[in-house]
mmCIF file of C-alpha atoms in Angstrom:
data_model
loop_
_atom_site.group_PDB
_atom_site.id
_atom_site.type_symbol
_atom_site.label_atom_id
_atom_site.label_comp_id
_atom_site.label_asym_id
_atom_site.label_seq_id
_atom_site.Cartn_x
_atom_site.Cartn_y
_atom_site.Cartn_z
ATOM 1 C CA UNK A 31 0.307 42.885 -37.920
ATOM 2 C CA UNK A 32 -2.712 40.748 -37.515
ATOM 3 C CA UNK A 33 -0.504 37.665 -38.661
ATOM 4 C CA UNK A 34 1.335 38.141 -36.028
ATOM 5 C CA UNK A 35 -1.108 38.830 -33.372
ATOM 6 C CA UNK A 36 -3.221 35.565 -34.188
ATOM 7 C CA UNK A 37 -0.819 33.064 -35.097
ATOM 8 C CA UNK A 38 0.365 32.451 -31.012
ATOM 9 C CA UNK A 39 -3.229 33.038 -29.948
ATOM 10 C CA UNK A 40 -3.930 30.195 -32.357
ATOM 11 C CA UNK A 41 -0.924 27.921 -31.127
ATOM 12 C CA UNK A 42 -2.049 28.474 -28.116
ATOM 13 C CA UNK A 43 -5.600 27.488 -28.037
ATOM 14 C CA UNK A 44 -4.534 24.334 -30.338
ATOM 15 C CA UNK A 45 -1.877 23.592 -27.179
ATOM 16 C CA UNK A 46 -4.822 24.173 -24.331
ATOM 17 C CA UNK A 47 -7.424 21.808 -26.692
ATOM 18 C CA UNK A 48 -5.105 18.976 -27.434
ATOM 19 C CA UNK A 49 -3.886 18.973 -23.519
ATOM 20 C CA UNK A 50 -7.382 19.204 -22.890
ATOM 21 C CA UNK A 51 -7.849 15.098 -23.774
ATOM 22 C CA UNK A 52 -5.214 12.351 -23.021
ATOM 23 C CA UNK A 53 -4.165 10.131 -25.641
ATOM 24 C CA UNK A 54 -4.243 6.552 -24.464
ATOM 25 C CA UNK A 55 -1.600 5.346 -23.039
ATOM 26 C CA UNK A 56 0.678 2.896 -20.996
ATOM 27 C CA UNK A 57 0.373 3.364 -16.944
ATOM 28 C CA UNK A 58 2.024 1.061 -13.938
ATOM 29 C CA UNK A 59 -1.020 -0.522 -12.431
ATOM 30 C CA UNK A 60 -1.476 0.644 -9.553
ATOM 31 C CA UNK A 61 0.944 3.636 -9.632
ATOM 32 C CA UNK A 62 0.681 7.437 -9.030
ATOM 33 C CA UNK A 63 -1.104 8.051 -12.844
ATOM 34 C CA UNK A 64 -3.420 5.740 -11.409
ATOM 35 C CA UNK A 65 -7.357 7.154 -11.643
ATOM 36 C CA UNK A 66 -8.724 7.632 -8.250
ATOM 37 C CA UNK A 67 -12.348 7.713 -7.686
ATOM 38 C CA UNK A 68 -14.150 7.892 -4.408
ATOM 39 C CA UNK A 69 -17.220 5.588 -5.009
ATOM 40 C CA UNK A 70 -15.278 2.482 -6.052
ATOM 41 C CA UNK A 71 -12.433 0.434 -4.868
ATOM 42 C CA UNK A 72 -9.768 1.286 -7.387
ATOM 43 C CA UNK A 73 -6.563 -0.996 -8.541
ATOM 44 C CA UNK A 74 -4.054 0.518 -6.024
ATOM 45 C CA UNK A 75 -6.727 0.468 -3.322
ATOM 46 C CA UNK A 76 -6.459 -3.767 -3.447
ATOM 47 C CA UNK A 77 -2.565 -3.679 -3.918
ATOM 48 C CA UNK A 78 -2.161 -1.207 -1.066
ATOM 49 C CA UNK A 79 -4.558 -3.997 1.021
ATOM 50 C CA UNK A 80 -3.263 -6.719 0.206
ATOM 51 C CA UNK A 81 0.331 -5.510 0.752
ATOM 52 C CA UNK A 82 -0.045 -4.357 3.664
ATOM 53 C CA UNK A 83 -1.854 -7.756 5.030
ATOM 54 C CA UNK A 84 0.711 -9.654 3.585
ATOM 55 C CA UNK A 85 3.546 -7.505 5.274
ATOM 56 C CA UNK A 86 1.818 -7.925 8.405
ATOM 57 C CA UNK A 87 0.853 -11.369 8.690
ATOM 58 C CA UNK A 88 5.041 -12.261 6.902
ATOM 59 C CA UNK A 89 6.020 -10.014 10.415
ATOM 60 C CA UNK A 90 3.979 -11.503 12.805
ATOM 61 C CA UNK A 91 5.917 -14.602 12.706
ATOM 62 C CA UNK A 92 2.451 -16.756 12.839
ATOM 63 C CA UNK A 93 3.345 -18.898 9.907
ATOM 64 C CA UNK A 94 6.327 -20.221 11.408
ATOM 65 C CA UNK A 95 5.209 -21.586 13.982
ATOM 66 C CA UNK A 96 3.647 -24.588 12.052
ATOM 67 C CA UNK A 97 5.532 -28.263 12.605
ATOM 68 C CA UNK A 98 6.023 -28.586 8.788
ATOM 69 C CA UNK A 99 7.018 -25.533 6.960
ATOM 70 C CA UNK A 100 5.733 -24.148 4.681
ATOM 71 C CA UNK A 101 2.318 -23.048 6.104
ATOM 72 C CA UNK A 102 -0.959 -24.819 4.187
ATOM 73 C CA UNK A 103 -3.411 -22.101 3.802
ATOM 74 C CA UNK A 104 -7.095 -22.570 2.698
ATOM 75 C CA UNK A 105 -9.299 -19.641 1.288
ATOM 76 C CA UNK A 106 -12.266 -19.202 3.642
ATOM 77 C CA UNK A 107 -15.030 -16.829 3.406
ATOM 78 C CA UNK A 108 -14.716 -12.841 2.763
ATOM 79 C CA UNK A 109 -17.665 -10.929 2.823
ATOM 80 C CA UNK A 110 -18.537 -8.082 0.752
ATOM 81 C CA UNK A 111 -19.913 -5.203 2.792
ATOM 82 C CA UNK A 112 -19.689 -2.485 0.099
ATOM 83 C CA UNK A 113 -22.029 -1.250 -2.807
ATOM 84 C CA UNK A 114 -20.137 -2.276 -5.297
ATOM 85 C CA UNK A 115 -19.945 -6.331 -7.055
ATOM 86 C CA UNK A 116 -16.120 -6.806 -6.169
ATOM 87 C CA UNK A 117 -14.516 -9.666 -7.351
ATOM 88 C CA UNK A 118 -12.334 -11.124 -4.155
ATOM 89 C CA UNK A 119 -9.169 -12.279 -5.988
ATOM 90 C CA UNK A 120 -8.101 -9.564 -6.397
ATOM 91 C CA UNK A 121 -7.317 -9.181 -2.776
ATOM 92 C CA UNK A 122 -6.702 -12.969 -2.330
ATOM 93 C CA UNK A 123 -4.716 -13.944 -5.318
ATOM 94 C CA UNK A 124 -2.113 -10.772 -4.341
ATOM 95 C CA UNK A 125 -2.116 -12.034 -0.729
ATOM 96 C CA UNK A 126 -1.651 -15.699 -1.695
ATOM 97 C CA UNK A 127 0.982 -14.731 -4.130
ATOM 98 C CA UNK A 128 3.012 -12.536 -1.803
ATOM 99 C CA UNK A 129 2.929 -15.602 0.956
ATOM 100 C CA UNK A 130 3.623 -18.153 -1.614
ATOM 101 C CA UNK A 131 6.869 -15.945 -2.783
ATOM 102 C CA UNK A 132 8.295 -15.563 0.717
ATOM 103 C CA UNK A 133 8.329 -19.247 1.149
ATOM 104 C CA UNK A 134 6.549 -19.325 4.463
ATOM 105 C CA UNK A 135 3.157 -20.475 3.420
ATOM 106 C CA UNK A 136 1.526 -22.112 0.417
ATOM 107 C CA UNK A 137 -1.994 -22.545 -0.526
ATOM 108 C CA UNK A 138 -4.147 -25.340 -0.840
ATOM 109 C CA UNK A 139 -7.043 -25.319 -4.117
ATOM 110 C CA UNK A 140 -8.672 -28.781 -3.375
ATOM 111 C CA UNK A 141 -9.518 -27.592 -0.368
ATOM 112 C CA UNK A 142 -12.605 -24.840 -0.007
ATOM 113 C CA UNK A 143 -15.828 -23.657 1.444
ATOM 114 C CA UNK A 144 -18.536 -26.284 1.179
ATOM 115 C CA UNK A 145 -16.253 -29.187 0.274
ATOM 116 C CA UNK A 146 -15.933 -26.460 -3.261
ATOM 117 C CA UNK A 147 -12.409 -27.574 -4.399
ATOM 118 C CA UNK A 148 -11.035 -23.906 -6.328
ATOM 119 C CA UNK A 149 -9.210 -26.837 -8.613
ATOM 120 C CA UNK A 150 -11.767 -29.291 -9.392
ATOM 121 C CA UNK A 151 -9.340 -31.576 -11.480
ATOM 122 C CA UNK A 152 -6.273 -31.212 -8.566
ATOM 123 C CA UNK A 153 -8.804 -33.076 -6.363
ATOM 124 C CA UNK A 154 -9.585 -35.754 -8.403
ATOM 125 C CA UNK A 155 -6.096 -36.732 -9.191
ATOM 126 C CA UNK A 156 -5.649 -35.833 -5.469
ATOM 127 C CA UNK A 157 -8.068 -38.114 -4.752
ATOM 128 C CA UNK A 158 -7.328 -41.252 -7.181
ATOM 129 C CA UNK A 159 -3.945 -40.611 -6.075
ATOM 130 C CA UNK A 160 -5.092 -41.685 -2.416
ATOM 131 C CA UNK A 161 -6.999 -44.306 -3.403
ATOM 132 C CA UNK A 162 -4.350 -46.090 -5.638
ATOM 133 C CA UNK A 163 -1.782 -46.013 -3.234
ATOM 134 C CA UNK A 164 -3.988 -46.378 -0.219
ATOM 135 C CA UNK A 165 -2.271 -43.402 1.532
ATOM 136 C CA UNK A 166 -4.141 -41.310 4.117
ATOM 137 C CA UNK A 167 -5.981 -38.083 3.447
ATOM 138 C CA UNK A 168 -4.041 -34.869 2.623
ATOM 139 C CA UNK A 169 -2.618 -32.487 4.958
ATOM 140 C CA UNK A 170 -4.674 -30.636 6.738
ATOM 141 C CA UNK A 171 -4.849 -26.648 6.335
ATOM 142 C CA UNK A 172 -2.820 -25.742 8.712
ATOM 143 C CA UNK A 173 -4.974 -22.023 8.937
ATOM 144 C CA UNK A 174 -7.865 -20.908 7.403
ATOM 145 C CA UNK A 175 -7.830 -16.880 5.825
ATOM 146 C CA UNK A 176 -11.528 -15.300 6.296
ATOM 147 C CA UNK A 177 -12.514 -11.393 6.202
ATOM 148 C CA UNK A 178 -14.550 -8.970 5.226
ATOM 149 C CA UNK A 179 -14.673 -5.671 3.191
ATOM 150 C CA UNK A 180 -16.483 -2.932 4.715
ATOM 151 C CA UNK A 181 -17.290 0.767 3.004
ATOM 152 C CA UNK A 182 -18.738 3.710 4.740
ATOM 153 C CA UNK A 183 -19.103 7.050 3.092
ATOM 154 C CA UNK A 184 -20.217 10.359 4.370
ATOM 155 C CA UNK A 185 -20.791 13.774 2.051
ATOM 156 C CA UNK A 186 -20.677 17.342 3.273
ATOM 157 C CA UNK A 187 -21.972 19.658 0.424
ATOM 158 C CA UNK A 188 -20.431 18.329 -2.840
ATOM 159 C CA UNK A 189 -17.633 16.668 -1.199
ATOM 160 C CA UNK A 190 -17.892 12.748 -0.811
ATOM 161 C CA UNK A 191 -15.511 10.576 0.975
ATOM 162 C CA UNK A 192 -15.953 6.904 1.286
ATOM 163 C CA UNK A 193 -13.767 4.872 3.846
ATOM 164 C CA UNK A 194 -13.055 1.013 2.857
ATOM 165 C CA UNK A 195 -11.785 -1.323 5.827
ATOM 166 C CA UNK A 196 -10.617 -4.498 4.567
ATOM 167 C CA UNK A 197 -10.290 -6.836 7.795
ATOM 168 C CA UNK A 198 -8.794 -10.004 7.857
ATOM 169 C CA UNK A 199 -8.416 -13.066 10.077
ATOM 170 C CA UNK A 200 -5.932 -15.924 10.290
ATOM 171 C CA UNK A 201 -7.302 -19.231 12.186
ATOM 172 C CA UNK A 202 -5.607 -22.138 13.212
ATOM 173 C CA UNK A 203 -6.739 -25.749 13.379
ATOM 174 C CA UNK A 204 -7.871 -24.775 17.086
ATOM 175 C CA UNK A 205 -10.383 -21.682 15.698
ATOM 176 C CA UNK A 206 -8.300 -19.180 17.329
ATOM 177 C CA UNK A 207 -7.477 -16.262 15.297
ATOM 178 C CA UNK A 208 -3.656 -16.039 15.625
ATOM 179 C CA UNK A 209 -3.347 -13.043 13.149
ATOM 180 C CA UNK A 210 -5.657 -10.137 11.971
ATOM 181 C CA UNK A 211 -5.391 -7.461 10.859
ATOM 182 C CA UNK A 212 -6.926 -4.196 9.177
ATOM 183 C CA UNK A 213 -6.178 -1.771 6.765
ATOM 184 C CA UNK A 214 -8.180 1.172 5.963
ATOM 185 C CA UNK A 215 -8.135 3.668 3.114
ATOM 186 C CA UNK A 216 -10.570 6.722 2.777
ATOM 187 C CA UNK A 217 -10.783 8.825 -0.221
ATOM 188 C CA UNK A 218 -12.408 12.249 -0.431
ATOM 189 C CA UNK A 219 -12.999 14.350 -3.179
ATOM 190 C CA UNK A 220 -15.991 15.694 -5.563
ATOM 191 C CA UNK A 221 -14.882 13.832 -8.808
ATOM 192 C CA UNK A 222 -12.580 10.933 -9.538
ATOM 193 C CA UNK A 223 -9.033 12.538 -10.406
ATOM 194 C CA UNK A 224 -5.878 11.093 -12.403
ATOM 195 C CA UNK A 225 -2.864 10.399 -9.781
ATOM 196 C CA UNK A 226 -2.874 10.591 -5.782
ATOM 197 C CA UNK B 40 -7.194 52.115 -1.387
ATOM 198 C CA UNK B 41 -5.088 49.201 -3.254
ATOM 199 C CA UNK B 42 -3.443 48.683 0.758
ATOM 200 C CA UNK B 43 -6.693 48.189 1.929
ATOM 201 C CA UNK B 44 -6.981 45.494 -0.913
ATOM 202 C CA UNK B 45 -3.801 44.298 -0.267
ATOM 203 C CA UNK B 46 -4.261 43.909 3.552
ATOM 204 C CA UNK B 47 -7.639 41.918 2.460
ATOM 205 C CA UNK B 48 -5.665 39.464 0.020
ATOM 206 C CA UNK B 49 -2.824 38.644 2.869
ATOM 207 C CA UNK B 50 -5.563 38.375 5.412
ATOM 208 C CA UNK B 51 -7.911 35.755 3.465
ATOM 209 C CA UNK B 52 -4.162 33.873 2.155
ATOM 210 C CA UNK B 53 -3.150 33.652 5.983
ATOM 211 C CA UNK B 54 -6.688 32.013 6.684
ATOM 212 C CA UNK B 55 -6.671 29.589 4.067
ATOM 213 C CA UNK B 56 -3.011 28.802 4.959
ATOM 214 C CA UNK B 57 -4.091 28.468 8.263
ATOM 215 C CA UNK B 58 -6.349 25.470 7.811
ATOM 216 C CA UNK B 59 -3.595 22.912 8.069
ATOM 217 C CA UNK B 60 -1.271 24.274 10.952
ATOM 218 C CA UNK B 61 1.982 23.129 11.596
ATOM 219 C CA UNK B 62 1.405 20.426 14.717
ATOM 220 C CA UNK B 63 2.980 19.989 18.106
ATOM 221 C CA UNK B 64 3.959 17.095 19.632
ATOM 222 C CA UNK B 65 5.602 15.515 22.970
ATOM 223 C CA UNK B 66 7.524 12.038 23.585
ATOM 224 C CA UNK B 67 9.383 10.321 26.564
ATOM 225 C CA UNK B 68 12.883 11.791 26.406
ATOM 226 C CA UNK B 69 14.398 8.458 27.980
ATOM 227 C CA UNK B 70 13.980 5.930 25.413
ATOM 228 C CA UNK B 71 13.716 2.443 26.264
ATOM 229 C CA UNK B 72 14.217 0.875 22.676
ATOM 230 C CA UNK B 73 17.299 1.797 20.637
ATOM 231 C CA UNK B 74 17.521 1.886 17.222
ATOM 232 C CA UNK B 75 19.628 0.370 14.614
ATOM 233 C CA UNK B 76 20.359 3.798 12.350
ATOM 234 C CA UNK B 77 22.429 2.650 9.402
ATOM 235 C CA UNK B 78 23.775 5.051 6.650
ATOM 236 C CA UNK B 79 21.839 5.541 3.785
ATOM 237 C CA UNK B 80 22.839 7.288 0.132
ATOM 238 C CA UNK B 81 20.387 9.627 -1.216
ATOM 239 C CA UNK B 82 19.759 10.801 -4.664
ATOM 240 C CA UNK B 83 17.434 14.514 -4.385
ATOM 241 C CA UNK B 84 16.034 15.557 -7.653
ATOM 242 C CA UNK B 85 13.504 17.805 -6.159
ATOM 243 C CA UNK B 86 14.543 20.325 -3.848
ATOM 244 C CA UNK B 87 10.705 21.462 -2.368
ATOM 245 C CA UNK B 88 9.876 18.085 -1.796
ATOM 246 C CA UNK B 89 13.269 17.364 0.151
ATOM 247 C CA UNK B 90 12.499 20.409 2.477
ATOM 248 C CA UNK B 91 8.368 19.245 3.147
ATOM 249 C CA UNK B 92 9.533 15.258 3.073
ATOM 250 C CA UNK B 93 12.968 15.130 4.612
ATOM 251 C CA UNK B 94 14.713 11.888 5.118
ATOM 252 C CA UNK B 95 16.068 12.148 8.542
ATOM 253 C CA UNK B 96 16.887 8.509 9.182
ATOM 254 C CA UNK B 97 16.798 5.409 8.631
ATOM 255 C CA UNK B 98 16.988 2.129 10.563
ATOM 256 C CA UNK B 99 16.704 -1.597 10.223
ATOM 257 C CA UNK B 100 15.606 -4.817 12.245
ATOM 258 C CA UNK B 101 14.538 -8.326 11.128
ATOM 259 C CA UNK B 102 11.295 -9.719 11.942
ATOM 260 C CA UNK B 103 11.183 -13.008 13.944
ATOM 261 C CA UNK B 104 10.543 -14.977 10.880
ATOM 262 C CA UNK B 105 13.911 -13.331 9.176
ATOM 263 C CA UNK B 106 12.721 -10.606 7.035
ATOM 264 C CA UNK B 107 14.430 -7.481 6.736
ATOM 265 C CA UNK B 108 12.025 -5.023 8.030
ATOM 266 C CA UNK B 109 13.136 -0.777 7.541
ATOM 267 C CA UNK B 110 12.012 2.367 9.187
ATOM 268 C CA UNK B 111 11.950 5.776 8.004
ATOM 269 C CA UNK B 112 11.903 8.584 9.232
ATOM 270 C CA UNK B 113 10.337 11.469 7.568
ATOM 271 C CA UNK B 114 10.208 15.339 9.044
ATOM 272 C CA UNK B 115 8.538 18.266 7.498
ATOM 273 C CA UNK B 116 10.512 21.164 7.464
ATOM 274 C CA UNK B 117 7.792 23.625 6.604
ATOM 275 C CA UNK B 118 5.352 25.111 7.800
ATOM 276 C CA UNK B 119 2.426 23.699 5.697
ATOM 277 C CA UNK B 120 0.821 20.086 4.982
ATOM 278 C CA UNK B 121 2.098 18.424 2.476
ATOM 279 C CA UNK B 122 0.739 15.315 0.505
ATOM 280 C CA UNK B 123 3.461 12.515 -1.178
ATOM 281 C CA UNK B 124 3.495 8.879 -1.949
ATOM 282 C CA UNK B 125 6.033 6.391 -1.586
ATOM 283 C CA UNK B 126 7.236 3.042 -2.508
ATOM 284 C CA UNK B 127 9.747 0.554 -1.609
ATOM 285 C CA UNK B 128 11.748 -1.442 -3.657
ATOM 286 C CA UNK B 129 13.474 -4.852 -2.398
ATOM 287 C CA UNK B 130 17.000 -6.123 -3.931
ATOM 288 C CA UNK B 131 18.671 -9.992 -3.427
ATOM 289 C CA UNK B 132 22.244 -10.668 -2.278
ATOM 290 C CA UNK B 133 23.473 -9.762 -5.551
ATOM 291 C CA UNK B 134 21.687 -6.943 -6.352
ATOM 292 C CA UNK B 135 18.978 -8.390 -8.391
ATOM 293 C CA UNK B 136 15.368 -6.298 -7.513
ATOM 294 C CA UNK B 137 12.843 -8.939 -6.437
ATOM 295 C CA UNK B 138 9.670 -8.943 -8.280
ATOM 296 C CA UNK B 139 7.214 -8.319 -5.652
ATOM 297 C CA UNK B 140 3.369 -8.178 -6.895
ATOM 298 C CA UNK B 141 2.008 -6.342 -3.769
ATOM 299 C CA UNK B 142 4.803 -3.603 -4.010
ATOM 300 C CA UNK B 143 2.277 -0.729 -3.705
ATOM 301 C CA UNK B 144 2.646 2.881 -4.298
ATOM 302 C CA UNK B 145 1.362 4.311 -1.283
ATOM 303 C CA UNK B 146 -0.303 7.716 -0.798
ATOM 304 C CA UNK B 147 0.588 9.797 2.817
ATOM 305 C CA UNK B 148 0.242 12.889 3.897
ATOM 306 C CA UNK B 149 2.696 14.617 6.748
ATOM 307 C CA UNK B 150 1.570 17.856 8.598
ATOM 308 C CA UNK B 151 3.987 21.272 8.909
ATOM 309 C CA UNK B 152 6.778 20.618 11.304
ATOM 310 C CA UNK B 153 5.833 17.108 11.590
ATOM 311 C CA UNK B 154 7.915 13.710 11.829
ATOM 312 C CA UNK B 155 6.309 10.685 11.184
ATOM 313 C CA UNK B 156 7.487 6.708 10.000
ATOM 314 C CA UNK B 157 7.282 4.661 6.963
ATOM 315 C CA UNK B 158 8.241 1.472 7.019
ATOM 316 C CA UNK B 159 8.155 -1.546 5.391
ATOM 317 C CA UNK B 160 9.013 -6.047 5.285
ATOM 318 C CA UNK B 161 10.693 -7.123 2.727
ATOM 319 C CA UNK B 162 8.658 -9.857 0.441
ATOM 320 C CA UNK B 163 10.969 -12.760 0.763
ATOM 321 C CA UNK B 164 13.664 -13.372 3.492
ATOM 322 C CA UNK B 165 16.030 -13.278 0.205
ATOM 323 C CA UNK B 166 16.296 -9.388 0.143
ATOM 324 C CA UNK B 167 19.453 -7.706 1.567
ATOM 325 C CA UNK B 168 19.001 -3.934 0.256
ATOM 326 C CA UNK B 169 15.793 -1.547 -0.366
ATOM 327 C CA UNK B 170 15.095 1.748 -2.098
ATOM 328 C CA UNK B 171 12.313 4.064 -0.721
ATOM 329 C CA UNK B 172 11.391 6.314 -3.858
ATOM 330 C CA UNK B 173 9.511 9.707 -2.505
ATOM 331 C CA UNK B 174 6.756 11.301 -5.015
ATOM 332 C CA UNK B 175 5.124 14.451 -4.671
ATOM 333 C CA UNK B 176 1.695 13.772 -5.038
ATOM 334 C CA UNK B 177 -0.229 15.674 -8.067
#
């Protein structure tokens, strides 16, 4: 009689313990298993940014307006307003990479901040290239992308939220901003939590 | 005794319901802009979350650089808040889904009673046909 009385309270409690940790495992990056955590800027926070920037600026119709399609784009400055060390790429790259796919605008990397090439060798062979065949400089950017990554957080008893504003500017040759635009996502919650 | 409990239970379960109402709302009843509804072909695998996330239309327009840009229309047919997520996928001419790094899964919310847009542009001027995929949120 025991027997049977124990052996499901045992199955049980060995179900509830080995649910209790998750094996590890395979996720989509950036998808709903995702962990979410309200102190840092997670993986689907800079997907969800950058898509939405890229959807935005592909909309606006900006890039075609350039005399020789496809749109030269040069990395400019983004500034890091938060806490946390964030390494900008991974806004950029998924920005660049979404502009670069739709054909409307490609990206220079001899071209930075400072006279900083991102692609050291490209400019050399970009410049020997010039100098050999005696041709003018190259192209122009045709618009500069700049921004800047804000946070502000705010608790009320053991509840935290933190609000990140990603803003970002599109400048022509003229320094006008013919495109921004902002995307915010706020997060609330005591502890970081698998899944949205 | 036990309906005096009972009353007590309801009572604190109508207050905690009560912190997300279901919402109100007003709109010009002459509208200026029309828009292009097409017909779309749904697949519902979850009943609860087709009665708090209803599809109830969607339409289509191209942005002026030639992307196919869709809106959808989402209503809340209970009474209660509700959180989801969502995410678009984008298809070619011949059916082919487009690899699209900044395809995010994004996280909404949509009050009781309410109707509120998603929408979306489509990565590359190449896509002809989309899929919005609704997920109740965990």
């Amino acid at each position: 009689m025991k027997k049977i009385v124990l052996l499901p309270i045992i199955a049980v409690s060995a179900a509830i313990l080995t649910g209790c940790g998750t094996n590890a495992h395979y996720i989509q990056t950036g998808g709903r298993e995702s962990i979410v955590s309200v102190g840092s800027i997670n993986d689907q926070d800079f997907i969800q940014a950058a898509d939405s920037a890229a959807s935005d600026l592909l909309a606006s119709g900006v890039l075609d307006r350039v005399k020789n399609p496809p749109a030269v784009l040069a990395m400019s400055r983004i500034v890091n307003n938060t806490g946390q060390q964030i390494d900008i790429d991974l806004l950029t790259k998924k920005i660049r990479v979404a502009l670069n796919q739709s054909g409307k605008a490609v990206t220079t990397t001899t071209f930075g901040l400072g006279g900083q090439a991102e692609d050291p060798l490209a400019k050399g062979i970009q410049q020997q290239q010039e100098f050999m065949n005696d041709q003018k400089p190259a192209r122009l950017p045709d618009f500069t992308l700049s921004g800047k990554i804000i946070e502000t957080t705010a608790k009320a008893g053991n509840t935290s939220q933190a609000t990140y504003s990603f803003q970002l500017s599109l400048t022509d040759q003229q320094g006008i901003a013919v495109w921004e635009g902002e995307k915010q996502i706020t997060k609330q919650g005591s502890k970081s939590t698998v899944g949205f | 005794m036990i309906k005096t409990k009972l009353a007590a239970i309801s009572a604190i379960a109508l207050l905690m319901a009560g912190c997300h109402n279901p919402m109100n709302s007003v709109e010009n009843a002459q509208k200026e802009g029309q828009r292009n509804m097409i017909a779309d072909q749904r697949v519902v695998n979850d009943m609860g979350l087709n009665r708090s996330v209803y599809v109830a239309g969607v339409n289509t327009g191209m942005t002026p650089g030639g992307f196919l840009k869709v809106q959808v229309e989402l209503f809340n047919r209970t009474r209660s808040f509700h959180r989801f997520s969502y995410h678009f996928e984008w298809f070619d001419e011949n059916g082919m889904q487009i690899d699209n790094v900044v395809s995010a899964t994004v996280p909404d919310q949509i009050e009781g009673g309410e109707s509120k847009f998603v929408s979306a542009v489509a990565p590359t001027p190449a896509c002809r046909d989309f899929r919005l995929k609704l997920l109740e949120a965990h």
